[in-house]
mmCIF file of C-alpha atoms and ligand atoms in Angstrom:
data_model
loop_
_atom_site.group_PDB
_atom_site.id
_atom_site.type_symbol
_atom_site.label_atom_id
_atom_site.label_comp_id
_atom_site.label_asym_id
_atom_site.label_seq_id
_atom_site.Cartn_x
_atom_site.Cartn_y
_atom_site.Cartn_z
ATOM 1 C CA MET A 1 51.018 74.881 -106.475
ATOM 2 C CA THR A 2 49.209 72.307 -104.341
ATOM 3 C CA LYS A 3 46.247 70.484 -105.817
ATOM 4 C CA LEU A 4 43.247 70.366 -103.508
ATOM 5 C CA GLY A 5 40.106 68.250 -103.631
ATOM 6 C CA VAL A 6 37.167 69.516 -101.608
ATOM 7 C CA LEU A 7 34.314 67.379 -100.247
ATOM 8 C CA ALA A 8 31.258 69.302 -99.061
ATOM 9 C CA SER A 9 27.630 68.469 -98.306
ATOM 10 C CA GLY A 10 25.926 71.816 -97.932
ATOM 11 C CA ARG A 11 26.251 75.582 -97.824
ATOM 12 C CA GLY A 12 29.991 75.548 -98.501
ATOM 13 C CA SER A 13 31.038 78.699 -96.672
ATOM 14 C CA ASN A 14 34.301 77.012 -95.703
ATOM 15 C CA PHE A 15 34.775 76.020 -99.347
ATOM 16 C CA GLN A 16 34.246 79.692 -100.220
ATOM 17 C CA SER A 17 36.835 80.815 -97.663
ATOM 18 C CA ILE A 18 39.342 78.487 -99.337
ATOM 19 C CA ILE A 19 38.431 79.772 -102.803
ATOM 20 C CA ASP A 20 38.867 83.342 -101.533
ATOM 21 C CA SER A 21 42.194 82.501 -99.908
ATOM 22 C CA ILE A 22 43.460 81.126 -103.212
ATOM 23 C CA LYS A 23 42.193 84.146 -105.146
ATOM 24 C CA SER A 24 43.863 86.582 -102.767
ATOM 25 C CA GLY A 25 47.176 84.734 -103.078
ATOM 26 C CA TYR A 26 47.141 83.609 -99.425
ATOM 27 C CA LEU A 27 47.121 79.973 -100.551
ATOM 28 C CA ASP A 28 49.359 78.681 -103.317
ATOM 29 C CA ALA A 29 46.823 76.069 -104.355
ATOM 30 C CA ARG A 30 44.145 75.134 -106.829
ATOM 31 C CA VAL A 31 40.868 73.310 -106.224
ATOM 32 C CA GLU A 32 40.903 70.553 -108.826
ATOM 33 C CA ILE A 33 37.488 69.177 -107.938
ATOM 34 C CA LEU A 34 34.528 69.620 -105.616
ATOM 35 C CA ILE A 35 32.820 66.360 -104.728
ATOM 36 C CA THR A 36 29.438 66.486 -103.049
ATOM 37 C CA ASP A 37 27.067 63.816 -101.783
ATOM 38 C CA ASN A 38 24.152 66.249 -102.032
ATOM 39 C CA PRO A 39 22.746 67.403 -105.383
ATOM 40 C CA ASP A 40 21.167 70.433 -103.628
ATOM 41 C CA ALA A 41 24.364 71.608 -101.946
ATOM 42 C CA TYR A 42 24.932 75.343 -102.369
ATOM 43 C CA ALA A 43 28.629 74.441 -102.607
ATOM 44 C CA ILE A 44 27.862 73.437 -106.222
ATOM 45 C CA GLU A 45 26.879 77.039 -107.045
ATOM 46 C CA ARG A 46 30.137 78.228 -105.544
ATOM 47 C CA ALA A 47 32.052 75.770 -107.719
ATOM 48 C CA LYS A 48 30.165 76.925 -110.822
ATOM 49 C CA ASN A 49 30.728 80.595 -109.962
ATOM 50 C CA ASN A 50 34.438 79.962 -109.732
ATOM 51 C CA GLY A 51 34.973 77.622 -112.668
ATOM 52 C CA ILE A 52 35.741 74.659 -110.426
ATOM 53 C CA PRO A 53 34.732 71.220 -111.772
ATOM 54 C CA PHE A 54 32.354 69.284 -109.543
ATOM 55 C CA LEU A 55 31.021 65.762 -109.172
ATOM 56 C CA ILE A 56 27.856 64.662 -107.440
ATOM 57 C CA MET A 57 28.556 61.273 -105.886
ATOM 58 C CA LYS A 58 25.757 59.824 -103.776
ATOM 59 C CA PRO A 59 26.474 56.826 -101.548
ATOM 60 C CA GLY A 60 23.119 55.288 -102.486
ATOM 61 C CA ASP A 61 24.392 54.862 -106.040
ATOM 62 C CA TYR A 62 27.142 52.484 -104.870
ATOM 63 C CA PRO A 63 26.805 48.912 -103.542
ATOM 64 C CA ASP A 64 28.470 49.765 -100.223
ATOM 65 C CA LYS A 65 30.506 52.390 -98.383
ATOM 66 C CA ASP A 66 33.873 50.876 -99.300
ATOM 67 C CA VAL A 67 33.065 51.020 -103.003
ATOM 68 C CA TYR A 68 31.774 54.569 -102.549
ATOM 69 C CA TYR A 69 34.933 55.810 -100.854
ATOM 70 C CA SER A 70 37.156 53.912 -103.319
ATOM 71 C CA ALA A 71 35.333 55.730 -106.117
ATOM 72 C CA ILE A 72 35.899 59.080 -104.405
ATOM 73 C CA ALA A 73 39.582 58.242 -103.893
ATOM 74 C CA GLY A 74 39.814 57.300 -107.578
ATOM 75 C CA ALA A 75 38.236 60.566 -108.697
ATOM 76 C CA LEU A 76 40.649 62.546 -106.536
ATOM 77 C CA LYS A 77 43.742 60.605 -107.638
ATOM 78 C CA GLU A 78 42.707 60.904 -111.269
ATOM 79 C CA ARG A 79 42.950 64.690 -110.900
ATOM 80 C CA GLY A 80 46.257 64.585 -109.066
ATOM 81 C CA VAL A 81 44.780 65.832 -105.787
ATOM 82 C CA GLU A 82 47.429 66.048 -103.074
ATOM 83 C CA LEU A 83 45.345 67.253 -100.114
ATOM 84 C CA VAL A 84 41.695 66.450 -99.442
ATOM 85 C CA ILE A 85 39.597 69.047 -97.631
ATOM 86 C CA LEU A 86 36.406 68.064 -95.818
ATOM 87 C CA ALA A 87 34.540 71.363 -95.774
ATOM 88 C CA GLY A 88 31.250 70.494 -94.128
ATOM 89 C CA PHE A 89 31.193 66.931 -95.458
ATOM 90 C CA MET A 90 28.604 65.332 -93.217
ATOM 91 C CA ARG A 91 29.746 61.743 -93.455
ATOM 92 C CA VAL A 92 32.286 59.552 -91.733
ATOM 93 C CA VAL A 93 34.974 58.867 -94.285
ATOM 94 C CA LYS A 94 35.888 55.189 -94.639
ATOM 95 C CA LYS A 95 39.149 53.276 -94.976
ATOM 96 C CA PRO A 96 39.583 53.193 -98.780
ATOM 97 C CA LEU A 97 39.773 56.999 -98.889
ATOM 98 C CA ILE A 98 41.854 57.294 -95.716
ATOM 99 C CA ASP A 99 44.333 54.700 -97.006
ATOM 100 C CA ALA A 100 44.584 56.568 -100.314
ATOM 101 C CA TYR A 101 45.383 59.832 -98.454
ATOM 102 C CA PRO A 102 47.038 59.011 -95.102
ATOM 103 C CA MET A 103 47.376 62.254 -93.076
ATOM 104 C CA ARG A 104 46.415 64.022 -96.281
ATOM 105 C CA ILE A 105 42.754 64.608 -95.392
ATOM 106 C CA MET A 106 41.794 67.612 -93.267
ATOM 107 C CA ASN A 107 38.434 68.143 -91.585
ATOM 108 C CA ILE A 108 36.923 71.160 -89.858
ATOM 109 C CA HIS A 109 34.736 70.460 -86.845
ATOM 110 C CA PRO A 110 32.598 73.062 -85.052
ATOM 111 C CA ALA A 111 33.672 72.212 -81.484
ATOM 112 C CA LEU A 112 36.812 71.943 -79.411
ATOM 113 C CA LEU A 113 37.629 68.283 -79.942
ATOM 114 C CA PRO A 114 37.659 65.807 -78.295
ATOM 115 C CA SER A 115 34.476 67.406 -76.912
ATOM 116 C CA PHE A 116 31.304 67.084 -78.948
ATOM 117 C CA PRO A 117 32.358 64.986 -81.958
ATOM 118 C CA GLY A 118 29.912 63.885 -84.626
ATOM 119 C CA LEU A 119 26.927 65.833 -85.829
ATOM 120 C CA HIS A 120 25.625 69.114 -84.360
ATOM 121 C CA GLY A 121 28.746 70.022 -82.381
ATOM 122 C CA GLN A 122 27.391 73.497 -81.693
ATOM 123 C CA LYS A 123 24.058 72.193 -80.336
ATOM 124 C CA GLN A 124 25.880 69.678 -78.168
ATOM 125 C CA ALA A 125 27.944 72.533 -76.678
ATOM 126 C CA VAL A 126 24.879 74.745 -76.070
ATOM 127 C CA ASP A 127 22.975 71.870 -74.446
ATOM 128 C CA TYR A 128 25.934 70.985 -72.253
ATOM 129 C CA GLY A 129 26.282 74.570 -71.057
ATOM 130 C CA VAL A 130 29.997 75.025 -71.744
ATOM 131 C CA LYS A 131 31.403 78.544 -71.362
ATOM 132 C CA ILE A 132 34.002 78.142 -74.081
ATOM 133 C CA SER A 133 33.592 76.352 -77.370
ATOM 134 C CA GLY A 134 35.253 76.731 -80.751
ATOM 135 C CA CYS A 135 36.425 74.811 -83.759
ATOM 136 C CA THR A 136 39.114 72.323 -84.698
ATOM 137 C CA VAL A 137 40.982 71.426 -87.860
ATOM 138 C CA HIS A 138 42.377 67.909 -87.720
ATOM 139 C CA PHE A 139 43.751 65.187 -89.933
ATOM 140 C CA VAL A 140 41.226 62.446 -90.584
ATOM 141 C CA ASP A 141 41.722 58.921 -89.312
ATOM 142 C CA GLU A 142 39.243 56.065 -89.104
ATOM 143 C CA GLY A 143 37.420 57.361 -86.046
ATOM 144 C CA VAL A 144 34.736 60.029 -85.807
ATOM 145 C CA ASP A 145 36.616 63.329 -85.440
ATOM 146 C CA THR A 146 39.491 61.595 -83.641
ATOM 147 C CA GLY A 147 42.499 62.371 -85.857
ATOM 148 C CA PRO A 148 45.554 64.446 -84.883
ATOM 149 C CA ILE A 149 44.668 68.087 -84.199
ATOM 150 C CA ILE A 150 46.327 70.803 -86.276
ATOM 151 C CA ILE A 151 44.739 73.996 -84.948
ATOM 152 C CA GLN A 152 41.879 75.083 -82.699
ATOM 153 C CA ALA A 153 40.142 78.390 -82.074
ATOM 154 C CA ALA A 154 38.241 79.095 -78.868
ATOM 155 C CA VAL A 155 35.195 81.338 -78.645
ATOM 156 C CA PRO A 156 33.021 82.228 -75.660
ATOM 157 C CA ALA A 157 29.656 80.493 -75.295
ATOM 158 C CA TYR A 158 26.891 82.398 -73.495
ATOM 159 C CA HIS A 159 23.970 81.164 -71.396
ATOM 160 C CA ASP A 160 21.525 82.712 -73.854
ATOM 161 C CA ASP A 161 23.202 81.302 -76.966
ATOM 162 C CA THR A 162 21.143 79.306 -79.402
ATOM 163 C CA GLU A 163 22.686 76.690 -81.641
ATOM 164 C CA GLU A 164 22.548 79.305 -84.402
ATOM 165 C CA SER A 165 24.163 82.170 -82.494
ATOM 166 C CA LEU A 166 26.997 79.966 -81.279
ATOM 167 C CA ALA A 167 27.413 78.435 -84.734
ATOM 168 C CA GLU A 168 27.753 81.890 -86.256
ATOM 169 C CA ARG A 169 30.448 82.911 -83.760
ATOM 170 C CA ILE A 170 32.335 79.671 -84.392
ATOM 171 C CA LEU A 171 31.974 79.851 -88.178
ATOM 172 C CA LYS A 172 33.870 83.155 -88.342
ATOM 173 C CA GLU A 173 36.853 81.423 -86.749
ATOM 174 C CA GLU A 174 36.474 78.363 -88.998
ATOM 175 C CA HIS A 175 37.009 80.666 -91.948
ATOM 176 C CA ARG A 176 40.283 81.822 -90.400
ATOM 177 C CA ILE A 177 41.817 78.599 -89.108
ATOM 178 C CA PHE A 178 41.008 76.307 -92.046
ATOM 179 C CA PRO A 179 42.913 78.341 -94.655
ATOM 180 C CA TYR A 180 45.785 78.708 -92.182
ATOM 181 C CA ALA A 181 45.960 74.933 -91.592
ATOM 182 C CA ILE A 182 46.003 74.377 -95.356
ATOM 183 C CA LYS A 183 48.737 76.984 -95.713
ATOM 184 C CA LEU A 184 50.863 75.172 -93.114
ATOM 185 C CA PHE A 185 50.431 71.934 -95.079
ATOM 186 C CA ILE A 186 51.340 73.602 -98.357
ATOM 187 C CA GLN A 187 54.424 75.087 -96.759
ATOM 188 C CA GLY A 188 55.476 71.607 -95.603
ATOM 189 C CA ARG A 189 55.412 72.688 -91.965
ATOM 190 C CA LEU A 190 53.206 69.909 -90.540
ATOM 191 C CA ARG A 191 54.654 66.697 -89.142
ATOM 192 C CA VAL A 192 52.564 64.058 -87.384
ATOM 193 C CA GLU A 193 54.095 62.115 -84.491
ATOM 194 C CA GLY A 194 51.559 59.747 -82.977
ATOM 195 C CA ARG A 195 48.611 61.916 -81.940
ATOM 196 C CA LYS A 196 50.593 65.138 -82.128
ATOM 197 C CA VAL A 197 50.960 67.522 -85.006
ATOM 198 C CA ILE A 198 54.244 69.394 -84.842
ATOM 199 C CA ILE A 199 54.350 72.702 -86.683
ATOM 200 C CA SER A 200 57.750 73.988 -87.656
ATOM 201 C CA GLY A 201 58.548 77.659 -87.175
ATOM 202 C CA GLN A 202 55.292 78.299 -85.343
ATOM 203 C CA LYS A 203 54.982 80.986 -82.657
ATOM 204 C CA LYS A 204 53.242 79.751 -79.496
ATOM 205 C CA ALA A 205 49.944 81.343 -78.470
ATOM 206 C CA ASP A 206 50.162 83.208 -75.170
ATOM 207 C CA SER A 207 46.653 84.591 -74.680
ATOM 208 C CA ILE A 208 44.110 83.083 -72.302
ATOM 209 C CA LEU A 209 40.341 83.171 -72.813
ATOM 210 C CA ILE A 210 38.300 83.197 -69.590
ATOM 211 C CA ASN A 211 34.530 83.245 -69.870
ATOM 212 C CA PRO A 212 32.848 84.866 -68.044
ATOM 213 C CA PRO A 213 35.646 87.390 -67.607
ATOM 214 C CA ILE A 214 36.847 87.953 -64.032
ATOM 215 C CA LEU A 215 35.862 91.486 -63.017
HETATM 216 C C1 GAR B 301 30.671 74.007 -90.494
HETATM 217 O O1 GAR B 301 30.296 74.610 -89.284
HETATM 218 C C2 GAR B 301 31.541 72.794 -90.219
HETATM 219 O O2 GAR B 301 32.395 72.965 -89.119
HETATM 220 C C3 GAR B 301 30.508 71.744 -89.926
HETATM 221 O O3 GAR B 301 29.486 71.973 -90.830
HETATM 222 C C4 GAR B 301 29.458 73.363 -91.178
HETATM 223 C C5 GAR B 301 29.544 73.475 -92.674
HETATM 224 O O4 GAR B 301 29.378 74.810 -93.061
HETATM 225 N N1 GAR B 301 31.046 70.437 -90.070
HETATM 226 C C6 GAR B 301 30.655 69.406 -89.335
HETATM 227 O O5 GAR B 301 29.799 69.483 -88.474
HETATM 228 C C7 GAR B 301 31.368 68.112 -89.646
HETATM 229 N N2 GAR B 301 30.969 67.095 -88.727
HETATM 230 P P1 GAR B 301 29.741 75.261 -94.520
HETATM 231 O O6 GAR B 301 29.057 74.271 -95.454
HETATM 232 O O7 GAR B 301 29.162 76.638 -94.641
HETATM 233 O O8 GAR B 301 31.245 75.228 -94.661
#
């Protein structure tokens, strides 16, 4: 069983999808700890409801970012965490944590990277007027949403989408691809070569999404 540590800042619906995937037996894993930077995060309720220990660690309580991320790394290591999951963690993770978990930190981002990194990926896509957007699970490196990509899901974006309507369409796919990416890790099927993530025994996708559809 793989030991997971989850970092989340807010609602925690991705955290919930991971909890549900463990409960259903889809993931052979256990969440050892939830760490949040936000005392009001609904993710805390989800942890409580599922008997998962949690820590509130606010960056303002530490002298600087390096000390903060060293403390997070320490808390994760202390619990034997093998894979770190950023499930709506709204901060750029710094070197001490990345060095403690090289290619062992996964993030979900609500856009098709490398488009629209950083905050508000869905709003950036709506404002830009793209016809296809989606979400990305990637390993975390020192950049902002720049690490090797594990899996992406594409969804159509419509001219009358709001940030919220697009976010909702994307979120559904987040809840599918994140547990799958974690499953691939647990199964030892992910290998990183430079920027590329190679997945052993993986069928290739053969469907094309065109939006608007050609009539
Ligand atoms: C998700 O859409 C996730 O992709 C996004 O925040 C939301 C968290 O929702 N993450 C980022 O934008 C990271 N830069 P959740 O708390 O319900 O999982």
